[in-house]
Tab-separated table of C-alpha atoms in Angstrom:
chain	number	residue	atom	x	y	z
D	26	MET	CA	0.000	0.000	0.000
D	27	ILE	CA	1.207	3.518	-0.796
D	28	LEU	CA	0.631	6.293	1.749
D	29	TYR	CA	1.356	10.025	1.618
D	30	HIS	CA	2.316	12.611	4.229
D	31	GLY	CA	1.948	16.323	3.470
D	32	SER	CA	4.285	18.771	5.199
D	33	SER	CA	6.469	21.822	4.809
D	34	VAL	CA	9.534	19.534	4.885
D	35	GLU	CA	10.581	16.245	3.330
D	36	VAL	CA	10.144	13.466	5.897
D	37	LYS	CA	12.482	10.574	5.093
D	38	GLU	CA	12.403	9.192	8.628
D	39	PRO	CA	8.991	9.621	10.257
D	40	ARG	CA	8.881	9.896	14.026
D	41	LEU	CA	6.450	10.564	16.821
D	42	LEU	CA	6.512	14.158	18.033
D	43	LYS	CA	6.368	14.937	21.751
D	44	ILE	CA	4.277	18.057	21.187
D	45	GLN	CA	1.481	17.953	18.668
D	46	ARG	CA	-1.839	19.683	17.997
D	47	GLU	CA	-5.021	17.913	19.019
D	48	LEU	CA	-6.076	16.049	15.874
D	49	ASP	CA	-8.771	13.517	14.937
D	50	PHE	CA	-6.985	10.403	16.158
D	51	GLY	CA	-4.690	11.949	18.744
D	52	LYS	CA	-0.930	12.083	18.630
D	53	GLY	CA	0.792	10.212	15.851
D	54	PHE	CA	2.228	10.368	12.359
D	55	TYR	CA	-0.605	11.175	9.935
D	56	THR	CA	-0.768	9.796	6.402
D	57	THR	CA	-3.424	9.217	3.762
D	58	SER	CA	-3.867	7.017	0.713
D	59	ASP	CA	-5.062	10.091	-1.228
D	60	LEU	CA	-2.308	12.106	-2.947
D	61	GLU	CA	-4.587	15.109	-3.510
D	62	GLN	CA	-5.456	15.280	0.189
D	63	ALA	CA	-1.784	15.023	1.199
D	64	SER	CA	-0.970	17.827	-1.241
D	65	ARG	CA	-3.604	20.068	0.367
D	66	TRP	CA	-2.212	19.253	3.827
D	67	ALA	CA	1.306	20.078	2.631
D	68	LYS	CA	0.311	23.423	1.114
D	69	ARG	CA	-1.724	24.383	4.186
D	70	THR	CA	1.150	23.486	6.534
D	71	ALA	CA	3.698	25.406	4.471
D	72	GLN	CA	1.387	28.419	4.342
D	73	ARG	CA	0.760	28.313	8.113
D	74	LEU	CA	4.524	28.182	8.738
D	75	LYS	CA	5.190	30.869	6.106
D	76	GLN	CA	7.358	28.522	4.032
D	77	GLU	CA	7.723	28.735	0.265
D	78	THR	CA	7.851	25.015	-0.486
D	79	ALA	CA	5.548	22.148	0.412
D	80	PHE	CA	6.372	18.440	0.218
D	81	VAL	CA	4.476	15.192	-0.028
D	82	SER	CA	6.546	12.322	1.309
D	83	VAL	CA	5.620	8.958	-0.201
D	84	TYR	CA	5.807	5.698	1.751
D	85	GLU	CA	5.091	2.072	1.167
D	86	ILE	CA	3.873	-0.352	3.800
D	87	ASP	CA	3.658	-4.078	3.196
D	88	ASP	CA	0.072	-5.302	3.621
D	89	ALA	CA	1.280	-8.457	5.358
D	90	VAL	CA	3.257	-6.398	7.895
D	91	MET	CA	0.283	-4.124	8.465
D	92	LYS	CA	-1.861	-7.148	9.336
D	93	THR	CA	0.528	-7.972	12.194
D	94	LEU	CA	-0.011	-4.564	13.810
D	95	ASN	CA	-2.786	-3.679	16.226
D	96	CYS	CA	-5.129	-1.541	14.115
D	97	LEU	CA	-8.307	0.297	15.008
D	98	GLU	CA	-10.345	0.976	11.887
D	99	PHE	CA	-13.411	3.142	11.467
D	100	GLN	CA	-15.130	2.048	8.263
D	101	LYS	CA	-17.285	5.187	8.090
D	102	SER	CA	-18.127	8.392	9.893
D	103	ASP	CA	-20.607	7.052	12.424
D	104	VAL	CA	-21.395	7.832	16.071
D	105	GLU	CA	-18.431	5.773	17.350
D	106	TRP	CA	-16.058	7.657	15.001
D	107	LEU	CA	-17.607	11.027	15.957
D	108	LYS	CA	-17.152	10.445	19.701
D	109	PHE	CA	-13.567	9.279	19.146
D	110	VAL	CA	-12.668	12.353	17.041
D	111	VAL	CA	-14.329	14.799	19.452
D	112	SER	CA	-12.532	13.290	22.451
D	113	ASN	CA	-9.167	13.561	20.713
D	114	ARG	CA	-9.809	17.097	19.492
D	115	LYS	CA	-10.695	18.099	23.059
D	116	GLY	CA	-7.395	16.616	24.245
D	117	ILE	CA	-9.089	13.762	26.089
D	118	ALA	CA	-6.929	10.707	25.472
D	119	VAL	CA	-8.896	7.675	24.358
D	120	GLU	CA	-7.609	4.489	25.988
D	121	GLY	CA	-6.146	1.897	23.666
D	122	ASN	CA	-2.825	0.474	22.580
D	123	TRP	CA	-3.223	0.748	18.825
D	124	ASP	CA	-0.279	0.824	16.468
D	125	ILE	CA	-2.351	2.367	13.675
D	126	ILE	CA	-5.748	4.061	13.568
D	127	ILE	CA	-7.526	4.214	10.208
D	128	GLY	CA	-10.665	6.089	9.281
D	129	PRO	CA	-12.309	9.096	7.697
D	130	VAL	CA	-10.653	12.477	8.154
D	131	ALA	CA	-12.588	15.378	9.629
D	132	ASN	CA	-11.376	18.093	7.281
D	133	ASP	CA	-11.922	21.871	7.210
D	134	ARG	CA	-15.451	21.471	5.848
D	135	THR	CA	-16.409	19.095	8.657
D	136	ALA	CA	-14.900	21.167	11.475
D	137	PRO	CA	-17.874	23.594	11.739
D	138	VAL	CA	-20.300	20.657	11.925
D	139	ILE	CA	-18.244	18.989	14.662
D	140	ASP	CA	-17.952	22.315	16.523
D	141	LEU	CA	-21.756	22.671	16.487
D	142	TYR	CA	-22.038	19.132	17.863
D	143	VAL	CA	-19.549	19.937	20.646
D	144	ASP	CA	-21.519	23.111	21.441
D	145	GLY	CA	-24.717	21.069	21.740
D	146	MET	CA	-26.411	22.571	18.675
D	147	TYR	CA	-26.548	19.202	16.864
D	148	ASP	CA	-27.145	15.782	18.336
D	149	GLU	CA	-25.204	12.742	17.117
D	150	GLU	CA	-27.780	11.800	14.488
D	151	GLU	CA	-27.915	15.298	12.965
D	152	THR	CA	-24.126	15.601	13.004
D	153	ILE	CA	-23.603	12.308	11.164
D	154	LYS	CA	-26.340	13.230	8.672
D	155	ARG	CA	-24.552	16.509	7.892
D	156	LEU	CA	-21.158	14.774	7.552
D	157	LEU	CA	-22.232	11.968	5.226
D	158	PRO	CA	-22.538	13.984	1.982
D	159	GLN	CA	-19.023	15.382	2.402
D	160	ASN	CA	-17.259	12.323	0.922
D	161	LEU	CA	-14.580	12.207	3.600
D	162	LYS	CA	-11.141	10.922	2.606
D	163	ASP	CA	-9.054	8.576	4.742
D	164	GLN	CA	-6.261	8.945	7.235
D	165	TYR	CA	-3.812	6.401	8.599
D	166	VAL	CA	-2.281	7.473	11.891
D	167	PHE	CA	0.850	5.675	13.051
D	168	LYS	CA	0.847	5.725	16.857
D	169	THR	CA	3.859	3.611	17.832
D	170	THR	CA	7.522	3.348	16.913
D	171	ILE	CA	7.044	-0.189	15.616
D	172	ALA	CA	4.280	1.014	13.305
D	173	ILE	CA	6.355	3.921	11.995
D	174	GLN	CA	9.278	1.568	11.341
D	175	SER	CA	7.027	-0.384	8.972
D	176	LEU	CA	6.835	2.649	6.650
D	177	HIS	CA	9.428	2.649	3.865
D	178	PHE	CA	10.246	6.035	2.351
D	179	LYS	CA	10.020	6.022	-1.460
D	180	GLU	CA	10.331	9.668	-2.559
D	181	ALA	CA	9.349	13.254	-1.855
D	182	ILE	CA	7.216	15.251	-4.232
D	183	ILE	CA	7.955	18.979	-4.209
D	184	LEU	CA	4.849	21.112	-4.707
């Protein structure tokens, strides 16, 4: 499987950062199987950091190796996924010893919907209903050193 990581720098050797923003699946190394999505992430990161160049680092992970890792996978944006994302975005660690978490990404278009859910304006059913038409892409979050070591750097695409 090929995965992409968008950033303001080329990342030949992924690693877990000690300090990280509160994201959908908590702390970890975020990738996606969608090159277009990774490119958007890279450009947004470079812009936020006031950098001229953005990079998409390309990795390969052997499917057989991935099957040996402890993975949590959300097949779709449902109530379980919503609660997990909201907890992580609030900085509330969700218990689990997963190597990789896989599932839909709550992107910039979904953030206002999730914020309205957090504020109590939408219940779970209404929130999921509003998220479904947004055709959410995927994210693969590598949570442990052993998981990150299973990624093999292939190349960096300069945007």
